[in-house]
Coordinates of C-alpha atoms and ligand atoms in Angstrom, one line a residue:
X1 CA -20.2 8.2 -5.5
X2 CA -20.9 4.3 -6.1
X3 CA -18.7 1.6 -6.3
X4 CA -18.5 -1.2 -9.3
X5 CA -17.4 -4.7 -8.9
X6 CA -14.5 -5.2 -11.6
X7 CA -16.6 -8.6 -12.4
X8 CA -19.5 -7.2 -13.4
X9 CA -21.9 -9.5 -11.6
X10 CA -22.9 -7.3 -8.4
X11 CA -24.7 -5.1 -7.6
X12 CA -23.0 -0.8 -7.3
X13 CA -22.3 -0.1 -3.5
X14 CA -21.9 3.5 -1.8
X15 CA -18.3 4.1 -0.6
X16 CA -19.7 2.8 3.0
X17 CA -20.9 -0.9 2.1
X18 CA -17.4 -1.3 -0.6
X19 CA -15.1 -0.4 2.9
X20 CA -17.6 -2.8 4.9
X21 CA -17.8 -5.7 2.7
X22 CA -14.1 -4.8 1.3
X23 CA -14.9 -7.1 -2.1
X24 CA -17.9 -7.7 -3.7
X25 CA -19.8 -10.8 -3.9
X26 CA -18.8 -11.3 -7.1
X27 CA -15.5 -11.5 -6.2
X28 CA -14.6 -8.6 -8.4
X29 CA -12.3 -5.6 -6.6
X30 CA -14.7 -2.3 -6.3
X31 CA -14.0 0.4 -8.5
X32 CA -15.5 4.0 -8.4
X33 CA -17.9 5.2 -11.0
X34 CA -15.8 8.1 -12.0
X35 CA -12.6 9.9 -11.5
X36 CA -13.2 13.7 -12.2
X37 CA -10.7 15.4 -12.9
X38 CA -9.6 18.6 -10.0
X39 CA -9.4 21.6 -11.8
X40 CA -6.5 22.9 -13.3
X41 CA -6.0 26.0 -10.8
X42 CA -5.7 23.0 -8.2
X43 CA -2.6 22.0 -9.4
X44 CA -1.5 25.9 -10.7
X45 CA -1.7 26.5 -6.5
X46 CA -0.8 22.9 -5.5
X47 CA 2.0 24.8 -3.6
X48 CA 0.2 27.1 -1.5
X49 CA -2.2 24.4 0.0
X50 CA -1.7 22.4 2.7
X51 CA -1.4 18.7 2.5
X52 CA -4.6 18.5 4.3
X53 CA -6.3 20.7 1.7
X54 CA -4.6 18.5 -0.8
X55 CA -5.8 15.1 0.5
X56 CA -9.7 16.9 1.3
X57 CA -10.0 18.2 -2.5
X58 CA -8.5 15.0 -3.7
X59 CA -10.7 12.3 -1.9
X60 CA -13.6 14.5 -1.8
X61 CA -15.6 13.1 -4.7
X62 CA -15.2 9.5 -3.7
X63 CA -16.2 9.4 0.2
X64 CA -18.8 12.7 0.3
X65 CA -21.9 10.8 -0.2
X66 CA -21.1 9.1 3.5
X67 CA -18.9 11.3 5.6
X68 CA -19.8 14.8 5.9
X69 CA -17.2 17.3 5.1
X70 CA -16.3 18.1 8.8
X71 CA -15.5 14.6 9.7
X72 CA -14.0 13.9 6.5
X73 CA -11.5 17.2 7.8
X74 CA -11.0 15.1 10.9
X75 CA -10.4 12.5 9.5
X76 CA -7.3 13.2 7.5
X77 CA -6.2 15.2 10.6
X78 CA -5.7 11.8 12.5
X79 CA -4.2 10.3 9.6
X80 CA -1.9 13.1 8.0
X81 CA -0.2 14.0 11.3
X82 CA 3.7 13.4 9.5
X83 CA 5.8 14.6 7.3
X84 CA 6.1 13.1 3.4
X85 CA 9.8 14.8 2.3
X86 CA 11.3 14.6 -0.8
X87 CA 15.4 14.1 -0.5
X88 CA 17.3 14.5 -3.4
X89 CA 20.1 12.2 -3.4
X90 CA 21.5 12.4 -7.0
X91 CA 20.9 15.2 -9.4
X92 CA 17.6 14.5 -11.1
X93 CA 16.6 11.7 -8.7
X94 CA 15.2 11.9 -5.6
X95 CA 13.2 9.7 -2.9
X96 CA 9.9 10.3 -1.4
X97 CA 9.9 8.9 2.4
X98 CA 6.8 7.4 3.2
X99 CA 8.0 5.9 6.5
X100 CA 7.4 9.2 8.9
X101 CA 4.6 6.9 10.3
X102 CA 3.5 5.3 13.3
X103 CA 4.9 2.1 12.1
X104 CA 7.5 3.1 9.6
X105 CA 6.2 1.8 6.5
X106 CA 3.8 3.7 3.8
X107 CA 0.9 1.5 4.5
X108 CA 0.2 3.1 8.1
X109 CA -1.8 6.1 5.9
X110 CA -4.1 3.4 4.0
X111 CA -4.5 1.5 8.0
X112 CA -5.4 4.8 9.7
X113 CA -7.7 6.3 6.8
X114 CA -9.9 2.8 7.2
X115 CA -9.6 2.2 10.6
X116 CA -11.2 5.5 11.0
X117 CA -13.7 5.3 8.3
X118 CA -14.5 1.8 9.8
X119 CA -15.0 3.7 13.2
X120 CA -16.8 6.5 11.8
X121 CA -19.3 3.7 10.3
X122 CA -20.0 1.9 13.4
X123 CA -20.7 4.9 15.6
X124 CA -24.6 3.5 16.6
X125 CA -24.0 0.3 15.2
X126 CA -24.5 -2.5 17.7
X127 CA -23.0 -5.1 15.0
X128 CA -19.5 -5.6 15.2
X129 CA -17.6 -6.3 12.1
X130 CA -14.1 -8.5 12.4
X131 CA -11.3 -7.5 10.3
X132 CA -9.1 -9.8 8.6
X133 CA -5.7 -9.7 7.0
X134 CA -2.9 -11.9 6.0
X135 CA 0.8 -10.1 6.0
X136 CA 4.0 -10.8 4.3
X137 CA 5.2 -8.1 7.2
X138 CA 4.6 -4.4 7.5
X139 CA 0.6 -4.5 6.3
X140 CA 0.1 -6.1 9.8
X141 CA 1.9 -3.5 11.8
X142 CA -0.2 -0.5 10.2
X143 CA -3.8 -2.3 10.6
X144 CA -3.0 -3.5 14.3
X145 CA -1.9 -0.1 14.9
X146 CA -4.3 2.3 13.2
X147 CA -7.1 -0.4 14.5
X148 CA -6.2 -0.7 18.3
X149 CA -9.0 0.7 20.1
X150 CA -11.8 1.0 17.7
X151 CA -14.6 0.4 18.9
X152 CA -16.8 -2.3 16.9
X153 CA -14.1 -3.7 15.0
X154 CA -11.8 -6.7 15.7
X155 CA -8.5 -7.4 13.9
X156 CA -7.3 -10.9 13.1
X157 CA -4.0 -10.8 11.6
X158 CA -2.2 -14.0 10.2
X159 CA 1.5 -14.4 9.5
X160 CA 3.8 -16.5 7.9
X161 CA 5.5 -17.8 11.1
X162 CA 9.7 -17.2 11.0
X163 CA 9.4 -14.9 7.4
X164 CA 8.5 -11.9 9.0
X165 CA 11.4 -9.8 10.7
X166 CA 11.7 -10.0 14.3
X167 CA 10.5 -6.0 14.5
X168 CA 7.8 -6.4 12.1
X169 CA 6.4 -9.6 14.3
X170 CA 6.6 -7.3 17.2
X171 CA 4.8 -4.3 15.9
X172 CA 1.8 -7.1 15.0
X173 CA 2.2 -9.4 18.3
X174 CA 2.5 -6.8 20.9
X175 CA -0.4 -4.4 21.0
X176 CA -3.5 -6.8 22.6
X177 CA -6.6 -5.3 22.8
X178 CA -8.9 -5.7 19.6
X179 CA -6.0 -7.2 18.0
X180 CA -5.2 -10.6 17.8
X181 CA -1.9 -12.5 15.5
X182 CA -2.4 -16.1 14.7
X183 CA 0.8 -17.2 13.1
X184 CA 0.5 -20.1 10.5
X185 CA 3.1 -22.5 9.8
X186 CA 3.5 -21.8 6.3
X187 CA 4.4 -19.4 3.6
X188 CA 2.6 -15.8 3.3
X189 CA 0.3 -17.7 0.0
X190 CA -0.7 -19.8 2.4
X191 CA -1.7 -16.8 5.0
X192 CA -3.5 -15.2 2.1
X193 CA -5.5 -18.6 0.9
X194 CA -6.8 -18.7 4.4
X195 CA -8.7 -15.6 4.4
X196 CA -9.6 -15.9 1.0
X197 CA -11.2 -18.9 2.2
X198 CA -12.7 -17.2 4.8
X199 CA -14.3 -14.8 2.6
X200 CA -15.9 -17.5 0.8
X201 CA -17.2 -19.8 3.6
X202 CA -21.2 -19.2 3.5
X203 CA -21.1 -20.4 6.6
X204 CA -18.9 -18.2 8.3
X205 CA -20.2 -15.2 6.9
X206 CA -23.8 -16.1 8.0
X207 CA -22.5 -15.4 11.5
X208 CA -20.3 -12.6 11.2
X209 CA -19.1 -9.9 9.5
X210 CA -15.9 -9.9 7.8
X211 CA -13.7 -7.8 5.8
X212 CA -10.5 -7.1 4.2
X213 CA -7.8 -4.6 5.3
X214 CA -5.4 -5.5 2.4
X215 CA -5.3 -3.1 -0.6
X216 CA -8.3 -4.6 -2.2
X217 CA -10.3 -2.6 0.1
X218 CA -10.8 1.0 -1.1
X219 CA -10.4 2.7 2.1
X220 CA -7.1 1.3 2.4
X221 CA -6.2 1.8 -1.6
X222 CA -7.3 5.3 -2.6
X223 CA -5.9 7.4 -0.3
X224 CA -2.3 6.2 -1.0
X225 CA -2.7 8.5 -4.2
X226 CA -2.3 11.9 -1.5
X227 CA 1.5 10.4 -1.8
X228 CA 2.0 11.3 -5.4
X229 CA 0.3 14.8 -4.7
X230 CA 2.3 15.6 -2.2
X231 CA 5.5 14.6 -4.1
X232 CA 4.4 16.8 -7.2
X233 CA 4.0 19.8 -5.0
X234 CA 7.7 19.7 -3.8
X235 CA 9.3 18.9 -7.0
X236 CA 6.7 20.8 -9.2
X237 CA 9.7 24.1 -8.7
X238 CA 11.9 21.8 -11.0
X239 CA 10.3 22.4 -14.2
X240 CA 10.8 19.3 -15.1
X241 CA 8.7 16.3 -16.3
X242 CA 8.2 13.8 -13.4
X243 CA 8.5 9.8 -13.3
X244 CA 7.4 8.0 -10.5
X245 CA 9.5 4.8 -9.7
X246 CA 7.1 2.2 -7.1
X247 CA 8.4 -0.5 -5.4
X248 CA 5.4 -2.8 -6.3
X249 CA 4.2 -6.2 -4.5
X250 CA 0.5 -5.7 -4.6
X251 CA 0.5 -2.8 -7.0
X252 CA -2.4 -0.9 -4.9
X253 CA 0.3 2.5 -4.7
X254 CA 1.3 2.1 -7.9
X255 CA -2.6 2.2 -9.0
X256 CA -3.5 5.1 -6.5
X257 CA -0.7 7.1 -8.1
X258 CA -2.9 6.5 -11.6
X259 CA -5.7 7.6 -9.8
X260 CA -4.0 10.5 -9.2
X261 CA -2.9 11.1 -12.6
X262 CA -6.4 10.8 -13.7
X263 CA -7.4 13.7 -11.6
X264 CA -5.6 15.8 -13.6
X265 CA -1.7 15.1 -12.1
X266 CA 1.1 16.1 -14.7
X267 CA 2.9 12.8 -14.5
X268 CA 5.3 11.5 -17.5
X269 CA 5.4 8.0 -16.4
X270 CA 5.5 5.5 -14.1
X271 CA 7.8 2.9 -13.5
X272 CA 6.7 0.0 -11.1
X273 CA 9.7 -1.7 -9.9
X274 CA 9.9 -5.6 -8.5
X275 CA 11.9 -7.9 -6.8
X276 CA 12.3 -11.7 -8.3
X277 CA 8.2 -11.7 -8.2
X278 CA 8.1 -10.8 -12.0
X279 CA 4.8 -11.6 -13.0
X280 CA 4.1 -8.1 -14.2
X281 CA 7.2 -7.3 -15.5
X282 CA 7.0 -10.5 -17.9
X283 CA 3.1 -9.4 -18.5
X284 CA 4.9 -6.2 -19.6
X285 CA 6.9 -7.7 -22.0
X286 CA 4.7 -10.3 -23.8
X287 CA 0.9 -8.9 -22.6
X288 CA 0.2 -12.3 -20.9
X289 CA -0.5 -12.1 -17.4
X290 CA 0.8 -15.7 -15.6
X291 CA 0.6 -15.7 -12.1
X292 CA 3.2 -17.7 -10.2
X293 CA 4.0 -18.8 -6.9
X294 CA 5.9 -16.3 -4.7
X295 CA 9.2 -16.2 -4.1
X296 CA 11.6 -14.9 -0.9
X297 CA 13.3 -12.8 -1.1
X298 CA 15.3 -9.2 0.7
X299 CA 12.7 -7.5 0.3
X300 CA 9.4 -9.3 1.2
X301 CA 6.5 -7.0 1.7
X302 CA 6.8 -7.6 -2.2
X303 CA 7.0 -10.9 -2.9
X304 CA 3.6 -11.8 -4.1
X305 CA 3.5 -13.6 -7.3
X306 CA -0.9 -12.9 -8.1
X307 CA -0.3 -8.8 -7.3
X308 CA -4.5 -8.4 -6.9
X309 CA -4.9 -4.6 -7.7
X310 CA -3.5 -5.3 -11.2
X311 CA -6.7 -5.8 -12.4
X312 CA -7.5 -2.3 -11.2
X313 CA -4.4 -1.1 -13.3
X314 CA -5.2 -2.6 -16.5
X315 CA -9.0 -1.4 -16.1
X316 CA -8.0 2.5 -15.4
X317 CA -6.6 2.0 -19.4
X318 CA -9.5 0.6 -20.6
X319 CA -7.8 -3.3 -20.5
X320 CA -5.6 -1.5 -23.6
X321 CA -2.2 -2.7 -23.7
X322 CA -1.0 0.0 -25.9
X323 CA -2.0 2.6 -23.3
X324 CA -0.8 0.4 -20.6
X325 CA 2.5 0.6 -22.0
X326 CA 2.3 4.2 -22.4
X327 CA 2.1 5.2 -19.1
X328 CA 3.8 2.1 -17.4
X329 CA 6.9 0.3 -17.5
X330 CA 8.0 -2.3 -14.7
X331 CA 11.0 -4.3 -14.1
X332 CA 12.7 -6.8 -12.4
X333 CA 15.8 -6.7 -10.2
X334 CA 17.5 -9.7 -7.9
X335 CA 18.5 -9.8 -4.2
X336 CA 22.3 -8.8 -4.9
X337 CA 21.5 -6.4 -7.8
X338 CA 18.9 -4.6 -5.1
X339 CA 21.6 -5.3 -2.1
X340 CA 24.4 -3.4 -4.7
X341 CA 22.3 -0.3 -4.7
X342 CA 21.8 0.2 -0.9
X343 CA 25.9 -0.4 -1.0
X344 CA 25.8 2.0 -4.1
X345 CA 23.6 4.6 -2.6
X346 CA 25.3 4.6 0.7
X347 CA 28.4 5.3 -0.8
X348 CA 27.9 7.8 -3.2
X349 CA 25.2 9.8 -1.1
X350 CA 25.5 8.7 2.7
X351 CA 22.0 7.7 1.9
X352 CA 20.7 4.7 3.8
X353 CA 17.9 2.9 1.6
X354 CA 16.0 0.2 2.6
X355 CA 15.5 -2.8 0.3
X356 CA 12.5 -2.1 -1.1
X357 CA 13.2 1.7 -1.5
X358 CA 16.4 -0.1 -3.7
X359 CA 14.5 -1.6 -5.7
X360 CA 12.5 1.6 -6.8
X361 CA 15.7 3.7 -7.3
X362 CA 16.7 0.9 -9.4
X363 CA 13.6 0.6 -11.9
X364 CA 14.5 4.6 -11.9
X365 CA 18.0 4.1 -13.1
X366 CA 17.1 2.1 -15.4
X367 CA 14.5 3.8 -16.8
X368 CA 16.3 7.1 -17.0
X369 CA 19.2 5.4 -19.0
X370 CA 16.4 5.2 -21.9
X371 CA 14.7 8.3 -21.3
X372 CA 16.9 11.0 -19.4
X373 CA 15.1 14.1 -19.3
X374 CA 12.7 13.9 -16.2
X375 CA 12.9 14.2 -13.1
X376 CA 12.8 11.0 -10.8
X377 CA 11.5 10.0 -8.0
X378 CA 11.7 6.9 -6.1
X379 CA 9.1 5.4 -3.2
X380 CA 10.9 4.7 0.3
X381 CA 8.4 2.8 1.4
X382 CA 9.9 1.4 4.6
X383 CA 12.0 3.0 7.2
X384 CA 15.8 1.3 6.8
X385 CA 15.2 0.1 10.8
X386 CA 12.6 -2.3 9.6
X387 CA 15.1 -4.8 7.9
X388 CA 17.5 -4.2 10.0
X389 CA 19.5 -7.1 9.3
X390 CA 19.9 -7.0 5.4
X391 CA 20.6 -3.4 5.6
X392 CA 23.2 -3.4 8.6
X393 CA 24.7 -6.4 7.0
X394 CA 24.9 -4.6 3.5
X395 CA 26.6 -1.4 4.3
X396 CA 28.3 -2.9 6.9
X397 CA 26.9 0.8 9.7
X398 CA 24.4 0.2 12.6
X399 CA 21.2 2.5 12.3
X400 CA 19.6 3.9 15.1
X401 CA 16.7 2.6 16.2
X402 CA 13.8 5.2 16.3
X403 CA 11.7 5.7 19.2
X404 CA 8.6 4.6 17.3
X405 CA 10.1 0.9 17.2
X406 CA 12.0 1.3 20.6
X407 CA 8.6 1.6 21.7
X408 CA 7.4 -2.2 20.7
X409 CA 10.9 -3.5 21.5
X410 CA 10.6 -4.2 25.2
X411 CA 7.0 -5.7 24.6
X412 CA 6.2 -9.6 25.2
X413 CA 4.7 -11.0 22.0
X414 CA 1.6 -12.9 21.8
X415 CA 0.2 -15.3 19.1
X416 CA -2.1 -18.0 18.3
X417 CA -0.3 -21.4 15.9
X418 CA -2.3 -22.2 13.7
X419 CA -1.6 -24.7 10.8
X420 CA -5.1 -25.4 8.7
X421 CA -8.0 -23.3 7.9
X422 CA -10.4 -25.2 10.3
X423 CA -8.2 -23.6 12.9
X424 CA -8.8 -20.0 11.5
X425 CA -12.7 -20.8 11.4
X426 CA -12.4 -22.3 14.9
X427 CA -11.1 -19.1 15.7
X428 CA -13.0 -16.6 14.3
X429 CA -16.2 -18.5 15.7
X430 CA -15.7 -18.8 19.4
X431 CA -12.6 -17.0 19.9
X432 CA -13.8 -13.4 18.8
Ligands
PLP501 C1 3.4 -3.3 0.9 C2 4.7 -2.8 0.6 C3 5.1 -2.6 -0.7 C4 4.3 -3.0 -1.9 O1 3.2 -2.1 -2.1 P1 2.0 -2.6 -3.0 O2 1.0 -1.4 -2.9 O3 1.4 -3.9 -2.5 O4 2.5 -2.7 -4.4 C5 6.4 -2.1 -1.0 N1 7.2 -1.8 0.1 C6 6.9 -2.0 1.3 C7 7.9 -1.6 2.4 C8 5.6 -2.4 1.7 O5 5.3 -2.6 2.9

């Protein structure tokens, strides 16, 4: 299958050149051609398959043309190699845990699925390619881990110096290798102007190859809809009609769960919930999309004020507001409302939520109170460990540290200050 630029002006790419180049020249996100539906006895079995089957069938159409089937298998062995529970926690609402991963946040699936496709690609290649991100936090830990070691690639991460937390700078600073952390003085806007400068500079990219492991990259998008699948085949038993409620900085998970709607997923709705960053929310209201300047806050792997797959939301309805609204709703909730639910779900379930995961269960509350007959389910996106702080200092309990982060604890960290983009292009021109 080919990819289109969402600008129009570029030429269609095959799945390989969209994951190499990550955005077209256009500037436009890619988009694929089609989304066939799966057939209905796909879902009818959903149960009996395993989530390996369900991420092959479902990712299939998109990557085939450029991975054979065997390697595609392997593949989604390295990547799906945890467990993706659904806990109920209240009657009618329950939490999907995306954070059985390597770095204990839902992104590590979107990190490993590129890292190896990237790896896959270069096999022969005597080109290397240089991958770069900016990170409000836990992007960084999943592309410096599912990247460490592939051959071909280098990863340059940069981060807002002092706004990550101490575990998240670790889990980016520690590894070595093909990964290096420059840490800007400045806010996370300014990390991501930086490499969207990057991306821009002819005269850069005339000597290297870059490319982006944020969410605008499809490797790193699409296969964050296996999460809604997986979710539908445990609570499919409940006869019930599902919502999905996503924490949403970005809105790349809240997009792949469309994507999976559109292959043929019963879904009833979706809510995407944010922190103070309410430029969708407020789009949602009055149809006008103004971006803003971000804004800290509890939980800040969401607070991005210009969320760039939104344009890939409002395209999969056809740029049709009243379809939009159909399907979507998305609201806003502030540090102490979100820091009352953890306190809220703590005490009236012993379940420990992290910020972000609040902020779903939240949107889901408050969309139930409208509509009650469904049952919801709310995105833990992060582990509780990762923001340890907030959520010690919340619910007032310590939480175990797992060994997955004990593992990074005892490491020396190691980055590069910078404060300007000549520093970045210095960088990426001599120093990898
Ligand atoms: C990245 C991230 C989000 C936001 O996901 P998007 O796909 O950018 O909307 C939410 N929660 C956590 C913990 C994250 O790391």
């Amino acid at each position: 299958m080919n990819f289109y630029s969402l600008n129009n002006q570029a030429p269609n790419v095959s799945f390989k050149d969209a994951v190499i180049t990550g955005i077209a020249p256009d500037r436009g996100l890619y988009f694929p051609e089609s989304i066939e539906p799966l057939p209905s006895s796909f879902f009818e079995r959903i149960e009996e398959l395993s989530n390996h089957e369900i991420a092959f069938n479902s990712i299939h159409q998109f990557v085939s043309d450029d991975i054979p089937n065997e390697k595609l298998k392997e593949i989604l062995a390295n990547v799906l190699d945890f467990d993706f529970p659904v806990v109920e926690i209240e009657e009618n609402v329950a939490t999907l845990e995306l954070f059985h991963g390597p770095t204990m946040a839902f992104k590590d699936v979107g990190a490993r699925f590129m890292a190896n496709c990237m790896g896959y690609f270069s096999e022969g290649e005597n080109s290397e390619v240089t991958v770069l991100v900016a990170t409000s936090g836990d992007t960084g830990g999943a592309v410096a881990n599912g990247f460490l070691g592939v051959k071909g690639v280098n990863v340059v991460i940069l981060y807002p110096s002092g706004k990550v937390s101490d575990i998240q700078e670790r889990q980016l600073t520690t590894l070595g290798q093909n990964i290096t952390a420059l840490e800007v003085d400045g806010t996370f806007d300014d990390c991501q102007k930086m490499v969207k400068t990057a991306f821009l500079d002819e005269a850069l990219l005339k000597k290297m190859k870059l490319t982006s492991a944020n969410s605008i990259n499809i490797a790193r998008w699409l296969p964050q809809l296996f999460y809604f699948l997986f979710a539908y085949k445990q609570a499919k038993s409940k006869n019930k009609e599902i919502v999905f409620s996503v924490p949403s900085g970005n809105f790349g998970n809240v997009c792949a769960g469309m994507v999976a709607q559109k292959l043929g997923m019963p879904v009833k709705h979706f809510i995407a919930s944010t922190n103070l960053n309410d430029t969708v929310p407020e789009f949602m209201k009055t149809g006008e999309y103004v971006p803003k300047p971000s804004s800290a806050t509890i939980s800040n792997a969401m607070d991005v004020g210009d969320p760039s797959n939104f344009v890939r939301i409002r395209h999969l309805y056809g740029d049709n507001f009243e379809e939009l609204s159909k399907n979507l709703s998305s609201y806003m909730f502030t540090d102490s409302e979100t820091r009352e639910a953890m306190l809220h779900i703590y005490t009236n379930s012993g379940y420990i939520t992290d910020p972000h995961g609040a902020v779903g269960y939240l949107g889901l509350k408050k969309y139930q109170e409208l509509h009650p007959d469904n049952y919801g389910i709310f995105l833990e996106t992060a582990h509780p460990v990762k923001f340890l702080d907030v959520v010690e200092e919340t619910i007032g309990i310590s939480v175990e540290i797992p060994s997955q982060i004990q593992k990074v604890m005892g490491k020396d960290k190691k980055s590069i200050h910078i404060t300007k983009y000549d520093e970045l292009k210095n960088f990426l021109l001599e120093g990898c």
